[in-house]
Short mmCIF file of C-alpha atoms and ligand atoms in Angstrom, two decimals:
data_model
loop_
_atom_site.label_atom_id
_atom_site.label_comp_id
_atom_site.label_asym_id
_atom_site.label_seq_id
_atom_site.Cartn_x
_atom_site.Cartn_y
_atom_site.Cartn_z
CA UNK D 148 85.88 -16.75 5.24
CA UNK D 149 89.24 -15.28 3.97
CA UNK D 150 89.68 -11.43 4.13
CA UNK D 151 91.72 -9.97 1.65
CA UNK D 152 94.28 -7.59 3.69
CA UNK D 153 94.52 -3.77 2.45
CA UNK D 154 98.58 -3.39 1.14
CA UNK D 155 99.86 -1.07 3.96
CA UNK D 156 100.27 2.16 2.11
CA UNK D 157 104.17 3.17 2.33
CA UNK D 158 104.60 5.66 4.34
CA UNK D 159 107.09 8.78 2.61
CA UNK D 160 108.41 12.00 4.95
CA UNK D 161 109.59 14.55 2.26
CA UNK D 162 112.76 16.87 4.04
CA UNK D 163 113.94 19.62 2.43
CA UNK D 164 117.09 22.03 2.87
CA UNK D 165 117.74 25.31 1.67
CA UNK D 166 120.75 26.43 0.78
CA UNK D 167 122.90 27.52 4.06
CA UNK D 168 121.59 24.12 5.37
CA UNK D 169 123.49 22.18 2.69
CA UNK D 170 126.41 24.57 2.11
CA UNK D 171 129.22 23.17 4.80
CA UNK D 172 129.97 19.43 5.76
CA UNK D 173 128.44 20.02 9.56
CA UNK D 174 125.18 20.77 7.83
CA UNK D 175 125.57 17.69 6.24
CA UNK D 176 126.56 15.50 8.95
CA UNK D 177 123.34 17.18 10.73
CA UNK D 178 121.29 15.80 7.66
CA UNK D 179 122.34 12.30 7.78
CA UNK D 180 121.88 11.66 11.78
CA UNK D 181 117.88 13.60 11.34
CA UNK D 182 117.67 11.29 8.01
CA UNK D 183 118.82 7.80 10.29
CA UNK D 184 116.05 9.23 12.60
CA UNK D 185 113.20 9.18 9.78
CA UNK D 186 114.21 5.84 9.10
CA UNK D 187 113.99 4.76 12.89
CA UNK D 188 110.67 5.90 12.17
CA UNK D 189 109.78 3.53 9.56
CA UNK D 190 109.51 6.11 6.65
CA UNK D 191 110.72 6.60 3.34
CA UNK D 192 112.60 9.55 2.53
CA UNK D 193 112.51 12.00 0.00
CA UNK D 194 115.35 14.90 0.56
CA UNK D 195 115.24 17.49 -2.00
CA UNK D 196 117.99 20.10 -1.69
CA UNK D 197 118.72 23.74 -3.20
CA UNK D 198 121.97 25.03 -4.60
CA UNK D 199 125.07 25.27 -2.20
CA UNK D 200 124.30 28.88 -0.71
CA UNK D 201 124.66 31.77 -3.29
CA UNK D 202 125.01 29.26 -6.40
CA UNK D 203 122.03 29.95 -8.26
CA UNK D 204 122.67 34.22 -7.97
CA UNK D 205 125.84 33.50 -9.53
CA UNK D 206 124.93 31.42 -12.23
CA UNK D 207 122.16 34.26 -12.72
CA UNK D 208 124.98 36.09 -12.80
CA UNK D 209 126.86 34.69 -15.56
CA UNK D 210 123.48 34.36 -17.76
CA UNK D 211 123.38 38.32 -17.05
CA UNK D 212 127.23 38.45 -18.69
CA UNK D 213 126.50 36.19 -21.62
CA UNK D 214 123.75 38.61 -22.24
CA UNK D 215 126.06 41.63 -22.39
CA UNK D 216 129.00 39.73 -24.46
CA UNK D 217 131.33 38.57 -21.14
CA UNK D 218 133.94 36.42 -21.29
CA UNK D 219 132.29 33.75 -18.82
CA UNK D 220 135.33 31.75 -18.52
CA UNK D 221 136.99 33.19 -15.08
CA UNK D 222 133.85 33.18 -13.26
CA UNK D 223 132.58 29.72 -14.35
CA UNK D 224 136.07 28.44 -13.13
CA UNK D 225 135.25 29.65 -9.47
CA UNK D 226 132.13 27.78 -9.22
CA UNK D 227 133.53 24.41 -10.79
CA UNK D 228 136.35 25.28 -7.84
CA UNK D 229 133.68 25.66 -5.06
CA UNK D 230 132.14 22.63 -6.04
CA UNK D 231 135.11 20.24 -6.56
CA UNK D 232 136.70 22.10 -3.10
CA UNK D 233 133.60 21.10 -1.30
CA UNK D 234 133.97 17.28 -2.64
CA UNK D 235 136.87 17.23 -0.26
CA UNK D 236 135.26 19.05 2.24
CA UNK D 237 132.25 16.02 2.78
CA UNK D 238 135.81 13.71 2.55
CA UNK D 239 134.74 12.53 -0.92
CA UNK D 240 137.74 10.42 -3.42
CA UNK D 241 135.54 10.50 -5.98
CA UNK D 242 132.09 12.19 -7.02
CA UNK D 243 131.21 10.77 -10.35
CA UNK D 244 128.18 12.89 -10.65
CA UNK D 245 130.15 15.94 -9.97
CA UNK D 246 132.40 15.36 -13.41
CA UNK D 247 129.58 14.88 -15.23
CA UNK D 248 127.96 17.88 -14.14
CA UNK D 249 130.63 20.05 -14.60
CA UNK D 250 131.01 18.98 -18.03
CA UNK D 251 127.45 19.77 -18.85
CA UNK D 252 128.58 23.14 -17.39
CA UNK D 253 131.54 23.81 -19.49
CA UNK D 254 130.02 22.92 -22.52
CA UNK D 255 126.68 25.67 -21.62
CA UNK D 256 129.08 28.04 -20.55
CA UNK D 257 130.96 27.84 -24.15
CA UNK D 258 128.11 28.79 -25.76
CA UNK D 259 125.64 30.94 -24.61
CA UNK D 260 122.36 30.22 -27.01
CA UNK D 261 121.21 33.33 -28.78
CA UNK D 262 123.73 35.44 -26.88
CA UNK D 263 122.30 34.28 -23.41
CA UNK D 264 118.89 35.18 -24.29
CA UNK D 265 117.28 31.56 -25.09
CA UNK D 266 115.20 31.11 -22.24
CA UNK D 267 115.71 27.52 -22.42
CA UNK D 268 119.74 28.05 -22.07
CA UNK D 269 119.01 30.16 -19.28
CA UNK D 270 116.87 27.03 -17.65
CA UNK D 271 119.38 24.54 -18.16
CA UNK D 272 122.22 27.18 -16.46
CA UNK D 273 120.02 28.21 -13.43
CA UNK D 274 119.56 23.72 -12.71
CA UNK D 275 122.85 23.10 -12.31
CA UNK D 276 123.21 24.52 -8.85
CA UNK D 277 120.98 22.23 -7.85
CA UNK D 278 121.81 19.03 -9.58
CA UNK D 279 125.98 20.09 -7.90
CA UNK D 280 124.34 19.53 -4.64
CA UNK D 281 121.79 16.56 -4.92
CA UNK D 282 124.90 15.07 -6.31
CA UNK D 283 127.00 15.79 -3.70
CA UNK D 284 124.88 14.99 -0.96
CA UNK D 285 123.81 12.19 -2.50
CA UNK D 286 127.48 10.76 -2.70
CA UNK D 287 127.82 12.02 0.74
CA UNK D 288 125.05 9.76 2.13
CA UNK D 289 126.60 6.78 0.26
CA UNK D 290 129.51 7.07 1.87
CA UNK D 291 127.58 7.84 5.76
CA UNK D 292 126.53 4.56 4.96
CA UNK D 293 122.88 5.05 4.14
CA UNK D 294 120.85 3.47 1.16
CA UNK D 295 120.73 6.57 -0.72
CA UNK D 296 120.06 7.06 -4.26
CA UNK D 297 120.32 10.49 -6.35
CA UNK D 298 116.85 11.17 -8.32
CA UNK D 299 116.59 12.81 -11.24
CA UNK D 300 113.49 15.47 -10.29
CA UNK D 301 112.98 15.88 -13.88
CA UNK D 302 111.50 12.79 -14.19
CA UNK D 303 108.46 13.12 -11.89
CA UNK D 304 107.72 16.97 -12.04
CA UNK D 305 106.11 18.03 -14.60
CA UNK D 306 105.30 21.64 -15.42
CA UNK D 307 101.54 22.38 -16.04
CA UNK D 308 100.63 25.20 -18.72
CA UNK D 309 99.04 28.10 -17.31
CA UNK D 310 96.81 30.44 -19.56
CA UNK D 311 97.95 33.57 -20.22
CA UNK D 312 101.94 33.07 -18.82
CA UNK D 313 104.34 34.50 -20.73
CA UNK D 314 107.42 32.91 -22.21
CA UNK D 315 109.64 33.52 -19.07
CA UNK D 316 107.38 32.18 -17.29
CA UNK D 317 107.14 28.98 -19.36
CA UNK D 318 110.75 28.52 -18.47
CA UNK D 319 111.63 30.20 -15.81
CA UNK D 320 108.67 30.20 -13.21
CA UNK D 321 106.32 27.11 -13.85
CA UNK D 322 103.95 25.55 -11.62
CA UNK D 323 103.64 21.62 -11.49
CA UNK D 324 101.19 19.21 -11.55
CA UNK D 325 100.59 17.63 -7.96
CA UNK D 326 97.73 15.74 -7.36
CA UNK D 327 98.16 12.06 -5.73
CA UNK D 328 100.08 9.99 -8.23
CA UNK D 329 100.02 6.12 -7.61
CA UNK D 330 101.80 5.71 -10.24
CA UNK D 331 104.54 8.31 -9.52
CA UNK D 332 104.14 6.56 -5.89
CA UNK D 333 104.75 3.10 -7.01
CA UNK D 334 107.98 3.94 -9.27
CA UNK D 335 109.76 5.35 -6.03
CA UNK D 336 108.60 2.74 -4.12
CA UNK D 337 110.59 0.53 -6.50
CA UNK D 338 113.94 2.51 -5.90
CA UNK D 339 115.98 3.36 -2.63
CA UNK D 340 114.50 4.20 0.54
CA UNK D 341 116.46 7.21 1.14
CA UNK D 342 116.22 9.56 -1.86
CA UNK D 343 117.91 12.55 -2.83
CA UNK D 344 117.04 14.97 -5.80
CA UNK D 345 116.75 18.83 -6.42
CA UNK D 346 114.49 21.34 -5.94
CA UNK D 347 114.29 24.07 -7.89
CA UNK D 348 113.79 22.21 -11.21
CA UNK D 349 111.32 20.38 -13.26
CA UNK D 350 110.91 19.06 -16.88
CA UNK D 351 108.13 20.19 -19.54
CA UNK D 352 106.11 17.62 -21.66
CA UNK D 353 108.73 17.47 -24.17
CA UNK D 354 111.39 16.30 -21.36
CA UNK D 355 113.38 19.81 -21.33
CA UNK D 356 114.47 21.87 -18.23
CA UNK D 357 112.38 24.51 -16.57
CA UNK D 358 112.53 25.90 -13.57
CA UNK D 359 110.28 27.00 -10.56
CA UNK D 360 111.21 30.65 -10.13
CA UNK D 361 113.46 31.52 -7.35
CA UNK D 362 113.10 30.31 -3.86
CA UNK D 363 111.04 27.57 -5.87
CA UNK D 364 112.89 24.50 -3.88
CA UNK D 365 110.23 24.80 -0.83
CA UNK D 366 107.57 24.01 -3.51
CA UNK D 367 109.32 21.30 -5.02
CA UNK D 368 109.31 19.54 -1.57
CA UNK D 369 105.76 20.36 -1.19
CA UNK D 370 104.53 18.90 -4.75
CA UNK D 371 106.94 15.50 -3.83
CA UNK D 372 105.00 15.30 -0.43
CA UNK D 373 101.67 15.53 -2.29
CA UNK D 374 102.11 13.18 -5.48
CA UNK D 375 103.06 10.53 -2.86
CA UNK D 376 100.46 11.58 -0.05
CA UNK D 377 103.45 11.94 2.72
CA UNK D 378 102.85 12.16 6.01
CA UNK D 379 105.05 15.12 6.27
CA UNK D 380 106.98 17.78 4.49
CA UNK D 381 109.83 19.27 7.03
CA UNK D 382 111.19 22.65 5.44
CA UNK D 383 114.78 22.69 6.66
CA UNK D 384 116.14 26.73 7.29
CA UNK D 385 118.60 28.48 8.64
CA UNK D 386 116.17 30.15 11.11
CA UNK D 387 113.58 28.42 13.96
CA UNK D 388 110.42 28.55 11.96
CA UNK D 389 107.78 31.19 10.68
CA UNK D 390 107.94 34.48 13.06
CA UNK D 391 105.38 36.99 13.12
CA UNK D 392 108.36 39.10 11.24
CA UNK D 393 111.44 38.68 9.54
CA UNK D 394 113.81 37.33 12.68
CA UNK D 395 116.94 38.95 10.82
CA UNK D 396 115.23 42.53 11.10
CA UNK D 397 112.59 42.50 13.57
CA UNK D 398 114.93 40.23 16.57
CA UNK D 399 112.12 40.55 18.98
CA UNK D 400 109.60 38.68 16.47
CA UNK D 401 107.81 35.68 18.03
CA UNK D 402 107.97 32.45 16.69
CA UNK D 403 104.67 30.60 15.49
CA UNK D 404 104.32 27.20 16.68
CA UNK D 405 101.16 26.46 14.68
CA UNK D 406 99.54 28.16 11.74
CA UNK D 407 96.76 26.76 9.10
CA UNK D 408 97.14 26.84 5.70
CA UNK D 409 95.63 29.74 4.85
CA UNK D 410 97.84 32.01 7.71
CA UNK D 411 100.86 30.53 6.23
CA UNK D 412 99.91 31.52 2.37
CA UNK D 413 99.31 35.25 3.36
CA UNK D 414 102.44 35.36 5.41
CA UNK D 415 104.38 33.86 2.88
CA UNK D 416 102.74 35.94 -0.26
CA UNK D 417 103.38 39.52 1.52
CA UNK D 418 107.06 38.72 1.59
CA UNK D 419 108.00 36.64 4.23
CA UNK D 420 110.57 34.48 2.03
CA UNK D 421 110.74 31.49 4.75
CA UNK D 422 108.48 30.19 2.63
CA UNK D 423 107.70 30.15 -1.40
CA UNK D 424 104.59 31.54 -1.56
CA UNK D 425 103.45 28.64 -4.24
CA UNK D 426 104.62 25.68 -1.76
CA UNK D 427 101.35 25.68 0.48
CA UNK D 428 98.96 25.02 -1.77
CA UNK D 429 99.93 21.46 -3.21
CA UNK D 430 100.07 20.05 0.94
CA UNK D 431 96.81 21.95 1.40
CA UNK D 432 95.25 20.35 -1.22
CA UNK D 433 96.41 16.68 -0.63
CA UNK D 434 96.07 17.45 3.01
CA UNK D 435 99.97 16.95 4.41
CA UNK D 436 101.14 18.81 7.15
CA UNK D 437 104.40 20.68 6.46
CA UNK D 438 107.12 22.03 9.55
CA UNK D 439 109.42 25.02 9.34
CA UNK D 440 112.28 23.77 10.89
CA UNK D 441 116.35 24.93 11.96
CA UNK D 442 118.86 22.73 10.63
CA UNK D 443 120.90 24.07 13.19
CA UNK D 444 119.28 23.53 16.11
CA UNK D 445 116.90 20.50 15.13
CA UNK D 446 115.58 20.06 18.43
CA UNK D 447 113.74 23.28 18.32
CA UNK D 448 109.66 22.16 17.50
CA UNK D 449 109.75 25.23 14.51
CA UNK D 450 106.33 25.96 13.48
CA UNK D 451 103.44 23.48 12.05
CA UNK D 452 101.37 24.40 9.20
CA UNK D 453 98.21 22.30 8.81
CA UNK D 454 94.40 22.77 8.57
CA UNK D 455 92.63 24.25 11.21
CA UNK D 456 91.96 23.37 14.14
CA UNK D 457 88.29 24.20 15.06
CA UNK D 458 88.59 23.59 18.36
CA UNK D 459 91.69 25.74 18.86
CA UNK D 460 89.24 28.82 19.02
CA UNK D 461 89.22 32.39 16.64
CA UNK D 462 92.07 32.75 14.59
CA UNK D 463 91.03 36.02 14.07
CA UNK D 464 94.04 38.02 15.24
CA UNK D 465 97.00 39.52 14.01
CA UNK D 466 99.77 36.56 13.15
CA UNK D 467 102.58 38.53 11.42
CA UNK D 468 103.57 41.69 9.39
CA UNK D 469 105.81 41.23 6.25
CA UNK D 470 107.76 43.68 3.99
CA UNK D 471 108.30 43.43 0.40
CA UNK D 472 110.60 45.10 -1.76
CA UNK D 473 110.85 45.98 -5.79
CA UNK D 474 107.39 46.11 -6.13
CA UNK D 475 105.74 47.81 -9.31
CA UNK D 476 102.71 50.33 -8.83
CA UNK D 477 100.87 51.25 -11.47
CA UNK D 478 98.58 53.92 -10.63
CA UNK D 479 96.10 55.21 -13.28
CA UNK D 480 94.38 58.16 -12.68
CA UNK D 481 91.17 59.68 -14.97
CA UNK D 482 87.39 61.45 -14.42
CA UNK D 483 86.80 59.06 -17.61
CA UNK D 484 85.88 55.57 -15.67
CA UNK D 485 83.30 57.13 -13.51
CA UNK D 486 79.80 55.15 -14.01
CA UNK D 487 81.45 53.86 -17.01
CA UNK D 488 80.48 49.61 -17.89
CA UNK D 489 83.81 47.55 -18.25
CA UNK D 490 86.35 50.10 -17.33
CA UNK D 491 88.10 47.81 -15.45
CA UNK D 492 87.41 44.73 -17.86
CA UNK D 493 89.40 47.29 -20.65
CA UNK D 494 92.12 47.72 -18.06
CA UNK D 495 92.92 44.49 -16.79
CA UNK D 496 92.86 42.86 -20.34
CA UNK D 497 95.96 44.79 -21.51
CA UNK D 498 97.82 42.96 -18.34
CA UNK D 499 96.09 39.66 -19.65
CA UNK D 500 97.59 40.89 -23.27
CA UNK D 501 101.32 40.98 -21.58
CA UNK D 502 101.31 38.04 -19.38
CA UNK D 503 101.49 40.04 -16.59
CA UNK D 504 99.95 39.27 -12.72
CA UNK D 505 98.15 42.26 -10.97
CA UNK D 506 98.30 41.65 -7.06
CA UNK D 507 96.43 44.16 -4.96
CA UNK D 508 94.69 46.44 -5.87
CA UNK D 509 93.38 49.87 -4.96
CA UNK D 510 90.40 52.18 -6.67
CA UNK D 511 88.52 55.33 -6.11
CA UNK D 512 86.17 57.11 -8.41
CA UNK D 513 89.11 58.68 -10.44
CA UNK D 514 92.02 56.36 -9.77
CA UNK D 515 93.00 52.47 -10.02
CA UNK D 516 96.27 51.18 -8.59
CA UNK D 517 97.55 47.71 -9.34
CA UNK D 518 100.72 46.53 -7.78
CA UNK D 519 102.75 44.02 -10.22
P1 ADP Z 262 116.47 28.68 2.51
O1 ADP Z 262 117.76 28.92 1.79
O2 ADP Z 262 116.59 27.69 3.62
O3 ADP Z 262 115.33 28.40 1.58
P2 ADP Z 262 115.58 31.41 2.74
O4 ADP Z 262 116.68 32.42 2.84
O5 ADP Z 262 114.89 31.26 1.46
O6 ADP Z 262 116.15 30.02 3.28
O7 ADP Z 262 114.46 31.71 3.87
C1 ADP Z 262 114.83 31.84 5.21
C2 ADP Z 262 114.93 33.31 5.57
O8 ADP Z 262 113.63 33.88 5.51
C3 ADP Z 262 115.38 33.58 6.98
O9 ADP Z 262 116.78 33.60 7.08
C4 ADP Z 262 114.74 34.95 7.28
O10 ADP Z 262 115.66 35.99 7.14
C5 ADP Z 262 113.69 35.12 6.21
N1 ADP Z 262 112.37 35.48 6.71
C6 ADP Z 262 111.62 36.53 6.26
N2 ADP Z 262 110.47 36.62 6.91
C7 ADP Z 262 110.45 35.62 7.83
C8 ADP Z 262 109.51 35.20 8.83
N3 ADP Z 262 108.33 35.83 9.01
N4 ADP Z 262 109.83 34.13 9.60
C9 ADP Z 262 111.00 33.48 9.40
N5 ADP Z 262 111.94 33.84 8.49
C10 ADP Z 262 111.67 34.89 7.71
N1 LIG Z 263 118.43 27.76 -5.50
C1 LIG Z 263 117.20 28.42 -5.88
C2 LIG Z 263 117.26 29.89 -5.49
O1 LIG Z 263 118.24 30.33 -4.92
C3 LIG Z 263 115.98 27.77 -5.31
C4 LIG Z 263 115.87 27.77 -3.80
O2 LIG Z 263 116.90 27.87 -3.12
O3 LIG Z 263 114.75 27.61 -3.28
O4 LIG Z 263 116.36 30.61 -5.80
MG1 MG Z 264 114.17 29.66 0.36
#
């Protein structure tokens, strides 16, 4: 009797690296050796890289100019400068991608849709830090010898609509759809095994530029890792993984080796910017582990996230404190909602009416607070 053998499924490691990890030619060199390794491994890889450290605030900042009439021209030239200076730095003669880029640039920089204020403008300004450095690196790897290929992210993410959001956050701060995609699974299968592409950035239905929101790259590596079912995202950082506080204030703050989902999302929610607060779900869901890791130090184990381990006894104690900053109370105060019927229902529909998110909250007899 013949048996019909099950195709072994291909087995994908999504790595991503933020923005002081990709942002000098060590880092890079650091990249390709841990990529080689993934390899050794038998595993497809996925890289998905931010903006070249600081890029994206200053191409916020020239959207902020063209907003209040600037001449963009002087600052625009510095960032074409840093990224044709850092072709020579990864020992580049040519970076194809790079020209074409910076075209793309020049031409959005000469004219600023509805002075600066078309969202979609905005979108296609904010992506170019992070199609400069997929491009880069993805020259780079060429050149390391590698079978790398540059991937347009654009063409597999794909914002989802959310009720309600308003039109900023069409453009500026969608979520993706993410669930298990053979067929997003078989058209990378068909391209290079080593894969480079941006976070950061997505497309909408009609093919046009949107973005995440910022520090969005960590979920872009987490929605790749779950539309092909990786075995691993790896979150590349310029610190040793998740610490039970910010390592840059708190220097005595522990690191945590392991931490289920559901730690990770609260840590990362209240503030703790290591993480994007939207990247855990999509691995949660589809079940892949992702690591916080150092590109620095790569040896170090960072920390784990994945579901919980019942045997590994309570969780219930006190993981990590986090700070947040620019936050927006609202605090309404009146005798009026006491024992009234759909106070709050009256309430919370005007933020439904202006797209806006309440996050905690805190009530009394006489008093509601939300927190934007
Ligand atoms: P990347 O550019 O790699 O995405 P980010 O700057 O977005 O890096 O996130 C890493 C930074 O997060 C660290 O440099 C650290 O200052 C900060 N951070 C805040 N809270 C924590 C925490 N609890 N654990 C680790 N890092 C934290
Ligand atoms: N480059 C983008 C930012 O600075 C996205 C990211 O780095 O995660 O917000
Ligand atoms: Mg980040």
């Amino acid at each position: 009797m013949s048996q019909t053998a099950t195709p072994a499924r291909t087995r994908y490691v999504v790595m991503k690296f933020g923005g002081t990890s990709v942002a000098a030619r060590k880092r890079w060199d650091n990249i390709a050796t841990l990529v080689r390794a993934r390899r050794e491994e038998g595993l497809r890889v996925v890289i998905v890289v931010s903006a070249l450290s600081g890029v994206t605030n200053a191409l916020q900042s020239l959207v902020d100019a063209a907003q209040r009439g600037e001449d963009l021209a002087d600052a625009a030239a510095a960032l074409a400068r840093r990224h044709e200076a850092f072709v020579g730095e990864l020992g580049l003669a040519s970076a194809p991608l790079i020209t074409e880029w910076l075209s793309r640039f020049a031409h959005l920089v000469a004219a600023p849709r509805d002075g600066g204020r078309d969202l979609s403008w905005q979108a296609e300004m904010l992506a170019l830090g992070e199609l400069f450095s997929s491009s880069l690196g993805a020259h780079f790897l060429a050149e390391q010898g590698l079978d790398a290929e540059w991937l347009d992210a654009r063409e597999f993410l794909r914002a989802e609509p959310v009720a309600n959001a308003s039109p900023w956050a069409r453009w500026l701060s969608v979520n993706c759809r993410c669930r298990p995609d053979p067929a997003v699974q078989a058209a990378l299968a068909r391209r290079s095994p080593v894969l480079i592409t941006q976070g950061f950035i997505a497309a909408d239905d009609d093919g046009r530029t949107v973005i995440l929101g910022r520090g969005g790259s960590d979920t872009s590596a987490s929605y790749f890792g779950a539309l092909v079912q990786a075995e691993r995202v790896e979150i590349w950082t310029d610190v040793a993984g998740m610490f039970s506080a910010n390592p840059r204030q708190v220097p005595a703050a522990r690191l945590l080796k392991r931490l289920d989902y559901e730690e990770a999302q609260e840590i990362a929610t209240t503030g703790a910017k290591v993480l994007h607060p939207r990247c855990l779900s999509p691995v949660r869901d589809a079940g892949v582990p992702l690591l916080v890791k150092d590109t620095n130090r790569p040896d170090l184990a960072g920390t784990v996230i994945a579901a919980r381990d019942a045997a590994a006894g309570s969780p219930d104690s006190v993981k990590a404190i986090s700070a947040r900053t620019g936050i927006v109370l609202v605090s309404m105060e009146t005798v009026g909602m006491y024992q009234q019927v759909g106070f709050l229902a009256e309430v919370f529909d005007v933020f439904r009416r202006h797209g806006l998110s309440v996050d905690l909250i805190g009530s009394a007899e006489t008093n509601v607070t939300v927190s934007l």
